[in-house]
Short mmCIF file of C-alpha atoms in Angstrom, two decimals:
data_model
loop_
_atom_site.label_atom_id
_atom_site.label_comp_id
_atom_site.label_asym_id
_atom_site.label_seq_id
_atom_site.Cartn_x
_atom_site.Cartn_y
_atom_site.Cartn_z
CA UNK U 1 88.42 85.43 28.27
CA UNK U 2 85.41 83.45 30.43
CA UNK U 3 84.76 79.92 29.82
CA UNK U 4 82.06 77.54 31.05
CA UNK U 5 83.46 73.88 31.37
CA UNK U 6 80.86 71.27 31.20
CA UNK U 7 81.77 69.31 34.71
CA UNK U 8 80.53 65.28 35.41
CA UNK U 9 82.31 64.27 38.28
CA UNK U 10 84.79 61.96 36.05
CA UNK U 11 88.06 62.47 35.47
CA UNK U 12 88.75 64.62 32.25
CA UNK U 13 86.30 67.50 33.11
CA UNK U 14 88.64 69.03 35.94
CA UNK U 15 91.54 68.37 34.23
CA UNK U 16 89.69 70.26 30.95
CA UNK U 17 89.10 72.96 33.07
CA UNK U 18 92.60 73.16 35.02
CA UNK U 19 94.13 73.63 31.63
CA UNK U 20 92.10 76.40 30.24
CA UNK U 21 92.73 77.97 33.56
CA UNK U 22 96.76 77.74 33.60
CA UNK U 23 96.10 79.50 29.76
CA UNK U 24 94.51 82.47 32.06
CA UNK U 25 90.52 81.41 30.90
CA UNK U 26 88.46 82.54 33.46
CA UNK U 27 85.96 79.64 33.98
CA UNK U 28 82.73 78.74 35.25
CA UNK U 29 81.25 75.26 35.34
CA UNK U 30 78.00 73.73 34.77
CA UNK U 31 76.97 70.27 35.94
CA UNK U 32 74.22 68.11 34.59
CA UNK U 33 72.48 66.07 37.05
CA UNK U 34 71.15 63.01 35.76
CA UNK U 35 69.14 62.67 39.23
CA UNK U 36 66.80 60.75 40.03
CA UNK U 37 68.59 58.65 37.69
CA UNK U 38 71.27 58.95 39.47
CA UNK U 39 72.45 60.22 43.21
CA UNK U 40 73.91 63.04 44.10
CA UNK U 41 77.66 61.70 44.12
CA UNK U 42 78.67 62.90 40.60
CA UNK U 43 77.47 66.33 41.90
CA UNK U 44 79.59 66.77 44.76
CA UNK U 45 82.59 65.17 43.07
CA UNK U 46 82.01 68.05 40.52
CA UNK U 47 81.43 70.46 43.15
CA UNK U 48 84.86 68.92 44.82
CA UNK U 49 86.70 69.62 41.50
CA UNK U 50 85.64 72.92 41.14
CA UNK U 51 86.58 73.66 45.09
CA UNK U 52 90.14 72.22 44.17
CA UNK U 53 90.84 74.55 41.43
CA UNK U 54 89.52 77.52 43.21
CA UNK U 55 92.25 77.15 45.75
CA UNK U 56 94.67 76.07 43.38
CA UNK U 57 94.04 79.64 41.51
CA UNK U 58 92.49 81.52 44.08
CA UNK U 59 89.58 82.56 42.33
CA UNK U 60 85.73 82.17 42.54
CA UNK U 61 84.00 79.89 40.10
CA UNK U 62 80.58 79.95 39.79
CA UNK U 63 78.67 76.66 40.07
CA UNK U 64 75.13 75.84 38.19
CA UNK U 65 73.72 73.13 38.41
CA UNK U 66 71.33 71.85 35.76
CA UNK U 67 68.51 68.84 36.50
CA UNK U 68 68.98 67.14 33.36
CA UNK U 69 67.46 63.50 34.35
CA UNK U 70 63.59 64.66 33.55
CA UNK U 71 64.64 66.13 30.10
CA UNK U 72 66.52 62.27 29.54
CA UNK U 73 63.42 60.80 30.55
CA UNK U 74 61.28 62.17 27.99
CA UNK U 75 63.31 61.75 25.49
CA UNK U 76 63.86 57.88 26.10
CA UNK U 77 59.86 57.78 26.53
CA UNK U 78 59.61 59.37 23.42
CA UNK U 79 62.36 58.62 21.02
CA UNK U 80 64.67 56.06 20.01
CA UNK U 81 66.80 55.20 22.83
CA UNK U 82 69.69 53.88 20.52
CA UNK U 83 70.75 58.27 20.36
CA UNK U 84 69.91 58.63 23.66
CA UNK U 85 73.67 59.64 24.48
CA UNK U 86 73.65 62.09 21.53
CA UNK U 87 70.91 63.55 22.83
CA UNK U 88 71.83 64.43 26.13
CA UNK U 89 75.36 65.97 25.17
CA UNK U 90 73.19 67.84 22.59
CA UNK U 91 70.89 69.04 24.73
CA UNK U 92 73.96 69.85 27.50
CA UNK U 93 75.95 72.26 25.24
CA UNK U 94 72.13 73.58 24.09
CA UNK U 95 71.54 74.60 27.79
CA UNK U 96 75.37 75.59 28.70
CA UNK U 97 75.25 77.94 25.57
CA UNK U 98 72.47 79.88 27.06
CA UNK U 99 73.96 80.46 30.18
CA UNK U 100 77.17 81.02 28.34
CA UNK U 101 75.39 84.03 26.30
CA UNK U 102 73.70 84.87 29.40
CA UNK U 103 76.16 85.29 31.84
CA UNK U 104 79.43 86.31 29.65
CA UNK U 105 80.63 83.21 28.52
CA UNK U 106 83.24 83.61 25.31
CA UNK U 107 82.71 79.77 24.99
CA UNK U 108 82.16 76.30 26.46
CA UNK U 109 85.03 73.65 27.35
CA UNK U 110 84.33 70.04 27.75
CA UNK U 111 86.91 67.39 28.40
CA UNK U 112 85.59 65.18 25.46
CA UNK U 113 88.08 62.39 23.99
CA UNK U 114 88.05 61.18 20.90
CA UNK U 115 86.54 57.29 21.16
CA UNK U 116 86.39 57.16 24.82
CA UNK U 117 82.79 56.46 25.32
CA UNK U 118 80.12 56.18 22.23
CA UNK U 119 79.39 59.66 22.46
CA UNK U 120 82.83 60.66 21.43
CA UNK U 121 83.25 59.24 18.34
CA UNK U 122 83.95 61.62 15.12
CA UNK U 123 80.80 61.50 13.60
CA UNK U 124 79.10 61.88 16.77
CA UNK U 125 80.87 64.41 18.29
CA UNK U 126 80.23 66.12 14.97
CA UNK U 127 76.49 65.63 14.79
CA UNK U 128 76.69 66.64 18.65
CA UNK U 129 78.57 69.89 18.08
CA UNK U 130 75.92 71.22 15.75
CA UNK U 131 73.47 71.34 18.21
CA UNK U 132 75.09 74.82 19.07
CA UNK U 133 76.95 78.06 17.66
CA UNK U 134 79.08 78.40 20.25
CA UNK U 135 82.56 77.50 20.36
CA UNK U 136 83.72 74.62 22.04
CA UNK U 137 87.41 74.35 23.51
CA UNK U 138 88.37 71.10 23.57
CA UNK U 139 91.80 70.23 25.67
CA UNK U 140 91.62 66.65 25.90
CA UNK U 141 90.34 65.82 22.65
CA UNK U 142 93.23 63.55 21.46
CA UNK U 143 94.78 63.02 24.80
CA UNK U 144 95.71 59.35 25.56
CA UNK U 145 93.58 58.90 28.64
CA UNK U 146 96.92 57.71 30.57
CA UNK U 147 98.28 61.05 29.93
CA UNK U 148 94.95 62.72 31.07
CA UNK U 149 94.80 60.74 34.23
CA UNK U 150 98.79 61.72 35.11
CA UNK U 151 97.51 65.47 35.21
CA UNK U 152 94.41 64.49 37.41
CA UNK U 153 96.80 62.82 39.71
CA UNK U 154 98.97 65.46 39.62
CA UNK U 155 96.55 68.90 40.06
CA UNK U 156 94.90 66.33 42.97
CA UNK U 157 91.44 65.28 41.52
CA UNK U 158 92.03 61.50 40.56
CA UNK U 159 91.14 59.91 43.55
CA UNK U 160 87.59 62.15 44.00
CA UNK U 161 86.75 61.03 40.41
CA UNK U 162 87.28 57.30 41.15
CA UNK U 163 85.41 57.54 44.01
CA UNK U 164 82.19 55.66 44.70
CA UNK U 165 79.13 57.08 42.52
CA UNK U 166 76.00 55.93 41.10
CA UNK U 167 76.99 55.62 37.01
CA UNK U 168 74.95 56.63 34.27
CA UNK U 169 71.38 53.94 33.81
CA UNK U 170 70.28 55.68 30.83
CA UNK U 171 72.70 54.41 28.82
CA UNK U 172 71.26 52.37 26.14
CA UNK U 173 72.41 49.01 25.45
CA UNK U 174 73.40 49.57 21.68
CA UNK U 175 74.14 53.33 21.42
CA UNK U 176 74.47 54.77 17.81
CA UNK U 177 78.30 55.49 17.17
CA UNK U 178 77.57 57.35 13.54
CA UNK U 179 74.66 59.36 14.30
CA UNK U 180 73.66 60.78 11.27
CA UNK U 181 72.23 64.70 12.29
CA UNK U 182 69.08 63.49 10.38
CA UNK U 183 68.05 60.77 12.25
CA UNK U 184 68.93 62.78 15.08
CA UNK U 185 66.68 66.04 14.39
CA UNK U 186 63.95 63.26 13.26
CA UNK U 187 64.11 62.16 16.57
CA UNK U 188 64.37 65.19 18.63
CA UNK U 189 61.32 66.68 17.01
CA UNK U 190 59.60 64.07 18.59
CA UNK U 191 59.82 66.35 22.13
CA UNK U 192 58.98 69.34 22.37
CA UNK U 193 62.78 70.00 22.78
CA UNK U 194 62.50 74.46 23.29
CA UNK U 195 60.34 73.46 26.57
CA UNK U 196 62.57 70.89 28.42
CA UNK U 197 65.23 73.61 27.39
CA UNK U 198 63.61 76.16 29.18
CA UNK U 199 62.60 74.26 32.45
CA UNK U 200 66.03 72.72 32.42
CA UNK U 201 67.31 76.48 32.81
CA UNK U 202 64.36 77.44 35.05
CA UNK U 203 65.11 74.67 37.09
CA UNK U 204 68.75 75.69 37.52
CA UNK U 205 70.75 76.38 40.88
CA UNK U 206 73.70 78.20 41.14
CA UNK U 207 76.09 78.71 43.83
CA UNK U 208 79.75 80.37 44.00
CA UNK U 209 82.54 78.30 45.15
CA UNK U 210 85.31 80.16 46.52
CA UNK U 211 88.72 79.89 46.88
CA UNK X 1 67.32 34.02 43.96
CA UNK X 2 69.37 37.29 43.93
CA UNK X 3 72.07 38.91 46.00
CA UNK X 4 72.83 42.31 47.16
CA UNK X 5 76.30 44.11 47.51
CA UNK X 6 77.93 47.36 46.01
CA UNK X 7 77.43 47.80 42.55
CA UNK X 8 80.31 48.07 40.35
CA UNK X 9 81.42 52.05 40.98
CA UNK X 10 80.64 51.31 44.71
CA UNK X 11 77.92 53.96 44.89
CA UNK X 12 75.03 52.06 45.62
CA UNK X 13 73.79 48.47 47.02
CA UNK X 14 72.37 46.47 43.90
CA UNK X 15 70.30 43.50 43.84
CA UNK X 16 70.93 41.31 41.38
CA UNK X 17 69.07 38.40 40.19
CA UNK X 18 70.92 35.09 39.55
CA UNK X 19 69.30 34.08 36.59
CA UNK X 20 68.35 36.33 33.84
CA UNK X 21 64.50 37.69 34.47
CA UNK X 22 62.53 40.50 33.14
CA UNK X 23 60.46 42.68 34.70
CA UNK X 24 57.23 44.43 34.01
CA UNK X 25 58.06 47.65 35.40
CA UNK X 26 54.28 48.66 34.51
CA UNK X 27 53.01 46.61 37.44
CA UNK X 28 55.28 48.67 39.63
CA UNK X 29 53.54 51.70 38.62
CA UNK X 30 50.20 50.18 40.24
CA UNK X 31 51.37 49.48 43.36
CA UNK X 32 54.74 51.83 44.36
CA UNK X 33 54.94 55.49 44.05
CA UNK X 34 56.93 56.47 40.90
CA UNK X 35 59.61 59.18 40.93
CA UNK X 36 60.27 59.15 37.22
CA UNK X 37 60.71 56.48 34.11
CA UNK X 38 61.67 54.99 30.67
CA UNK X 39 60.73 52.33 28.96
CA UNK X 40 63.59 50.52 30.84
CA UNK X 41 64.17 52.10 34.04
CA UNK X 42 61.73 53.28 36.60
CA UNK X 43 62.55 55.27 39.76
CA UNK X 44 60.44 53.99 42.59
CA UNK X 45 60.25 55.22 46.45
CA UNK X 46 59.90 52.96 49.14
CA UNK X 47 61.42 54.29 51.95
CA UNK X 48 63.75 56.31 49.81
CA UNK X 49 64.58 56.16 46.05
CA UNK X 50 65.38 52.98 44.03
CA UNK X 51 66.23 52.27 40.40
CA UNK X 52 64.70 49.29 38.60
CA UNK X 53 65.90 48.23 35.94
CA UNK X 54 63.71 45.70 33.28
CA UNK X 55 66.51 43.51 33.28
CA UNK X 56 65.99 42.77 37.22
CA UNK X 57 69.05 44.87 38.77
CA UNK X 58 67.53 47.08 41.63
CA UNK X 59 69.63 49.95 42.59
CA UNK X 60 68.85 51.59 46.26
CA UNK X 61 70.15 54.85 46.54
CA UNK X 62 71.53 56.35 49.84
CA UNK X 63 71.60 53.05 51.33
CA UNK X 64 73.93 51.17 53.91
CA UNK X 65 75.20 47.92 54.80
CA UNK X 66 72.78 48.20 58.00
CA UNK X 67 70.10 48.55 55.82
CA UNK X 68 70.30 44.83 54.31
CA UNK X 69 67.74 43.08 55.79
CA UNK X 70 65.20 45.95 54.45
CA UNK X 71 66.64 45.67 51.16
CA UNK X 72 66.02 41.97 50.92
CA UNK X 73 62.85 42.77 51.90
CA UNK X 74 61.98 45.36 49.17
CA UNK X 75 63.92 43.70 46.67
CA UNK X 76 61.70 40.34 47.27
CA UNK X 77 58.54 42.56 46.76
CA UNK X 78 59.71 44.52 43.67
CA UNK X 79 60.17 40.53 42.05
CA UNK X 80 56.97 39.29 43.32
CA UNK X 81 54.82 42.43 42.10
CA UNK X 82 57.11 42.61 39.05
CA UNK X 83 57.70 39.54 37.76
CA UNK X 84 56.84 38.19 34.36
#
């Protein structure tokens, strides 16, 4: 079976990813640049990852990347910024399902922890989650992050992810930690979400990293 | 009135004011080029890409240590023009 793990450049992603793969999931991995927001260090420690567990497995894994700071932007312009976290992971699995369907992509994998940051709280991960029909694999989800980071040491990518990088500077100060899918759709029909959708695919490279 | 060094994850040089100020990143729109925005952050280039943020923090991306006395620079225009 073919997954597509959501990769930032942090620590859990890879370690998602390397343990669908030692199951035998054939992966592919999509990155969400939050450029110019950001720089392009979270990209290449993705890319990095990715190169890792190529060699590790010795197989190809193919490598979009998705400009996902514009569609951010518009929303914050737009909307309240207090779900502005909410948001983007909804509009990440939004675009990774439709390069899941269209490449051949049984499902999506994050490496999502319960309470880690305020997107990954219970009732926002489930207000997140039904963004999409998809299904999501989840390998971390109730990992104690010392646990997580032992594996990252140990498959090699711990010190990449704690590298130097430019973090996140749309976070909002106050982020919603119950969004209620409600206020969320209220807010997201405030953009003409099916467009940024679409230009964030358009917009899309895609490159194969090989073992 | 502010410093520079690495920001906290070490990926960028940040100036920092030392005494809470906020800025009207509208006037920045008038007088720098703008890459993108929010209501709280704007993306300027001058000489490369920056992040301002309201709160005062500037953020230069892709720069080095060498590059300090041009950062001081910016960073005291981005205040003056900025400024409430």
């Amino acid at each position: 079976m073919k997954g597509l793990v959501l990769v930032s450049g942090g620590i859990d992603s890879p370690v998602a990813a390397y343990m669908m793969m030692k199951q035998g999931v054939e992966v592919g991995a999509i990155h969400f640049s939050n450029e110019p927001f950001t720089d392009q260090k979270q990209e290449l420690k993705a890319k990095e990852h990715m190169k890792k567990l190529a060699a590790m497995f010795n197989v190809n894994i193919p490598f979009f990347i998705a400009m996902h700071g514009k569609v951010q932007a518009e929303f914050a312009r737009n909307a309240d910024r207090r779900y502005q976290c909410v948001f983007c992971r909804r509009i990440m699995l939004r675009v990774a399902e439709r390069i899941a369907k269209e490449k051949g992509y049984d499902f999506l994998i994050t490496g999502e922890n319960l309470g880690q940051v305020a997107s990954q709280t219970l009732p926002n991960m489930a207000a997140i989650t039904k963004a999409v029909g998809i299904g999501i694999m989840r390998p971390l989800l109730c990992n104690d992050k010392v646990e997580t980071i032992k594996i990252a040491k140990e498959i090699g990518t711990f010190e990449t992810s704690i590298g130097p990088g430019v973090c996140c500077n749309l976070v909002p100060q106050n982020p919603v930690t119950k969004a209620r899918l409600h206020s969320i759709e209220i807010n997201e029909s405030k953009i003409d979400i099916e467009e940024l959708i679409k230009k964030e695919i358009s917009d899309m490279k895609e490159e194969l990293i090989l073992p | 009135m502010f410093e520079i060094k690495l920001c906290k994850n070490k990926g960028a040089y940040s100036a920092k004011p030392l005494k809470t100020i906020s800025l009207d990143l509208q006037k920045l729109k008038k007088e720098f080029k703008v890459v993108d925005y929010t209501p709280v952050v704007m993306v300027i280039d001058i000489d490369g890409e920056l992040i301002v943020h309201s709160h005062g923090e500037i953020l230069f991306k892709g720069r080095e240590e060498k590059d300090m006395e041009a950062m001081k620079k910016i960073a005291n225009r981005i205040y003056e023009v900025a400024k409430r």
